[in-house]
Amino acid sequence: MPAVKAETGHRSHASIYNAIRDGLFTKPVLIGQRSVGWPDVEVRAICAARIAGRSEAEIRELVGRLHAKRADLLLSI
């Protein structure tokens, strides 16, 4: 979480989870019994879209594509 906050500029856990709720950030991946994380490629893609000035609708679409890629990857394993 600290790395994600540093990379994205979010100041709190709550702001990240609010962005997830609003469809503006990908859902976390369970990496342990009580631990979550985010693939760095997803975090970078969302940050790049924000820096490029993409609209919230475009970022929601990006988040959807990132989730679909994640699902496809899991199916191919």
PDB file of C-alpha atoms in Angstrom:
ATOM      1  CA  MET A   1       0.000   0.000   0.000  1.00  0.00           C
ATOM      2  CA  PRO A   2       2.754   2.543   0.759  1.00  0.00           C
ATOM      3  CA  ALA A   3       4.262   2.021  -2.705  1.00  0.00           C
ATOM      4  CA  VAL A   4       0.872   2.419  -4.386  1.00  0.00           C
ATOM      5  CA  LYS A   5       0.165   5.604  -2.421  1.00  0.00           C
ATOM      6  CA  ALA A   6       3.584   7.006  -3.324  1.00  0.00           C
ATOM      7  CA  GLU A   7       3.183   6.145  -7.006  1.00  0.00           C
ATOM      8  CA  THR A   8      -0.352   7.493  -7.353  1.00  0.00           C
ATOM      9  CA  GLY A   9      -0.274  10.463  -5.012  1.00  0.00           C
ATOM     10  CA  HIS A  10      -3.142   9.111  -2.928  1.00  0.00           C
ATOM     11  CA  ARG A  11      -2.694  10.137   0.687  1.00  0.00           C
ATOM     12  CA  SER A  12      -4.706   7.421   2.381  1.00  0.00           C
ATOM     13  CA  HIS A  13      -5.955   3.869   2.062  1.00  0.00           C
ATOM     14  CA  ALA A  14      -9.470   5.287   1.971  1.00  0.00           C
ATOM     15  CA  SER A  15      -8.772   7.427  -1.084  1.00  0.00           C
ATOM     16  CA  ILE A  16      -7.548   4.380  -2.993  1.00  0.00           C
ATOM     17  CA  TYR A  17     -10.582   2.340  -1.984  1.00  0.00           C
ATOM     18  CA  ASN A  18     -12.854   5.263  -2.933  1.00  0.00           C
ATOM     19  CA  ALA A  19     -11.231   5.308  -6.375  1.00  0.00           C
ATOM     20  CA  ILE A  20     -11.830   1.547  -6.654  1.00  0.00           C
ATOM     21  CA  ARG A  21     -15.470   2.028  -5.669  1.00  0.00           C
ATOM     22  CA  ASP A  22     -15.801   4.767  -8.297  1.00  0.00           C
ATOM     23  CA  GLY A  23     -14.231   2.552 -10.988  1.00  0.00           C
ATOM     24  CA  LEU A  24     -11.132   4.729 -11.240  1.00  0.00           C
ATOM     25  CA  PHE A  25      -8.632   2.195  -9.900  1.00  0.00           C
ATOM     26  CA  THR A  26      -8.248  -1.555 -10.206  1.00  0.00           C
ATOM     27  CA  LYS A  27      -9.275  -3.901  -7.437  1.00  0.00           C
ATOM     28  CA  PRO A  28      -6.492  -5.288  -5.274  1.00  0.00           C
ATOM     29  CA  VAL A  29      -5.027  -8.757  -5.696  1.00  0.00           C
ATOM     30  CA  LEU A  30      -4.859 -11.021  -2.661  1.00  0.00           C
ATOM     31  CA  ILE A  31      -1.177 -11.826  -2.067  1.00  0.00           C
ATOM     32  CA  GLY A  32      -1.471 -13.376   1.379  1.00  0.00           C
ATOM     33  CA  GLN A  33      -4.061 -14.216   3.982  1.00  0.00           C
ATOM     34  CA  ARG A  34      -4.301 -10.580   5.045  1.00  0.00           C
ATOM     35  CA  SER A  35      -2.315  -8.806   2.349  1.00  0.00           C
ATOM     36  CA  VAL A  36      -3.230  -7.204  -0.944  1.00  0.00           C
ATOM     37  CA  GLY A  37      -1.283  -5.555  -3.703  1.00  0.00           C
ATOM     38  CA  TRP A  38      -1.648  -4.210  -7.219  1.00  0.00           C
ATOM     39  CA  PRO A  39       0.275  -5.239 -10.322  1.00  0.00           C
ATOM     40  CA  ASP A  40       2.751  -2.468 -11.058  1.00  0.00           C
ATOM     41  CA  VAL A  41       1.777  -2.391 -14.722  1.00  0.00           C
ATOM     42  CA  GLU A  42      -1.793  -1.511 -13.712  1.00  0.00           C
ATOM     43  CA  VAL A  43      -0.709   1.248 -11.349  1.00  0.00           C
ATOM     44  CA  ARG A  44       1.585   2.742 -14.003  1.00  0.00           C
ATOM     45  CA  ALA A  45      -1.117   2.577 -16.690  1.00  0.00           C
ATOM     46  CA  ILE A  46      -3.629   4.402 -14.493  1.00  0.00           C
ATOM     47  CA  CYS A  47      -1.064   7.029 -13.499  1.00  0.00           C
ATOM     48  CA  ALA A  48      -0.103   7.556 -17.152  1.00  0.00           C
ATOM     49  CA  ALA A  49      -3.775   8.028 -18.075  1.00  0.00           C
ATOM     50  CA  ARG A  50      -4.223  10.586 -15.296  1.00  0.00           C
ATOM     51  CA  ILE A  51      -1.068  12.450 -16.324  1.00  0.00           C
ATOM     52  CA  ALA A  52      -2.276  12.456 -19.944  1.00  0.00           C
ATOM     53  CA  GLY A  53      -5.458  14.161 -18.788  1.00  0.00           C
ATOM     54  CA  ARG A  54      -7.818  11.299 -19.599  1.00  0.00           C
ATOM     55  CA  SER A  55     -11.397  11.770 -18.449  1.00  0.00           C
ATOM     56  CA  GLU A  56     -12.927   9.704 -15.671  1.00  0.00           C
ATOM     57  CA  ALA A  57     -14.930   7.811 -18.306  1.00  0.00           C
ATOM     58  CA  GLU A  58     -11.723   6.943 -20.172  1.00  0.00           C
ATOM     59  CA  ILE A  59     -10.018   5.840 -16.957  1.00  0.00           C
ATOM     60  CA  ARG A  60     -13.025   3.655 -16.071  1.00  0.00           C
ATOM     61  CA  GLU A  61     -12.723   2.052 -19.500  1.00  0.00           C
ATOM     62  CA  LEU A  62      -8.991   1.507 -18.907  1.00  0.00           C
ATOM     63  CA  VAL A  63      -9.701  -0.076 -15.519  1.00  0.00           C
ATOM     64  CA  GLY A  64     -12.177  -2.418 -17.199  1.00  0.00           C
ATOM     65  CA  ARG A  65      -9.577  -3.441 -19.784  1.00  0.00           C
ATOM     66  CA  LEU A  66      -6.974  -4.003 -17.060  1.00  0.00           C
ATOM     67  CA  HIS A  67      -9.377  -6.223 -15.117  1.00  0.00           C
ATOM     68  CA  ALA A  68     -10.153  -8.176 -18.307  1.00  0.00           C
ATOM     69  CA  LYS A  69      -6.423  -8.681 -18.983  1.00  0.00           C
ATOM     70  CA  ARG A  70      -5.968  -9.887 -15.419  1.00  0.00           C
ATOM     71  CA  ALA A  71      -8.814 -12.402 -15.834  1.00  0.00           C
ATOM     72  CA  ASP A  72      -7.402 -13.615 -19.178  1.00  0.00           C
ATOM     73  CA  LEU A  73      -4.002 -14.127 -17.574  1.00  0.00           C
ATOM     74  CA  LEU A  74      -5.497 -16.194 -14.773  1.00  0.00           C
ATOM     75  CA  LEU A  75      -7.382 -18.355 -17.269  1.00  0.00           C
ATOM     76  CA  SER A  76      -4.190 -19.062 -19.238  1.00  0.00           C
ATOM     77  CA  ILE A  77      -2.314 -20.385 -16.196  1.00  0.00           C
TER      78      ILE A  77
END
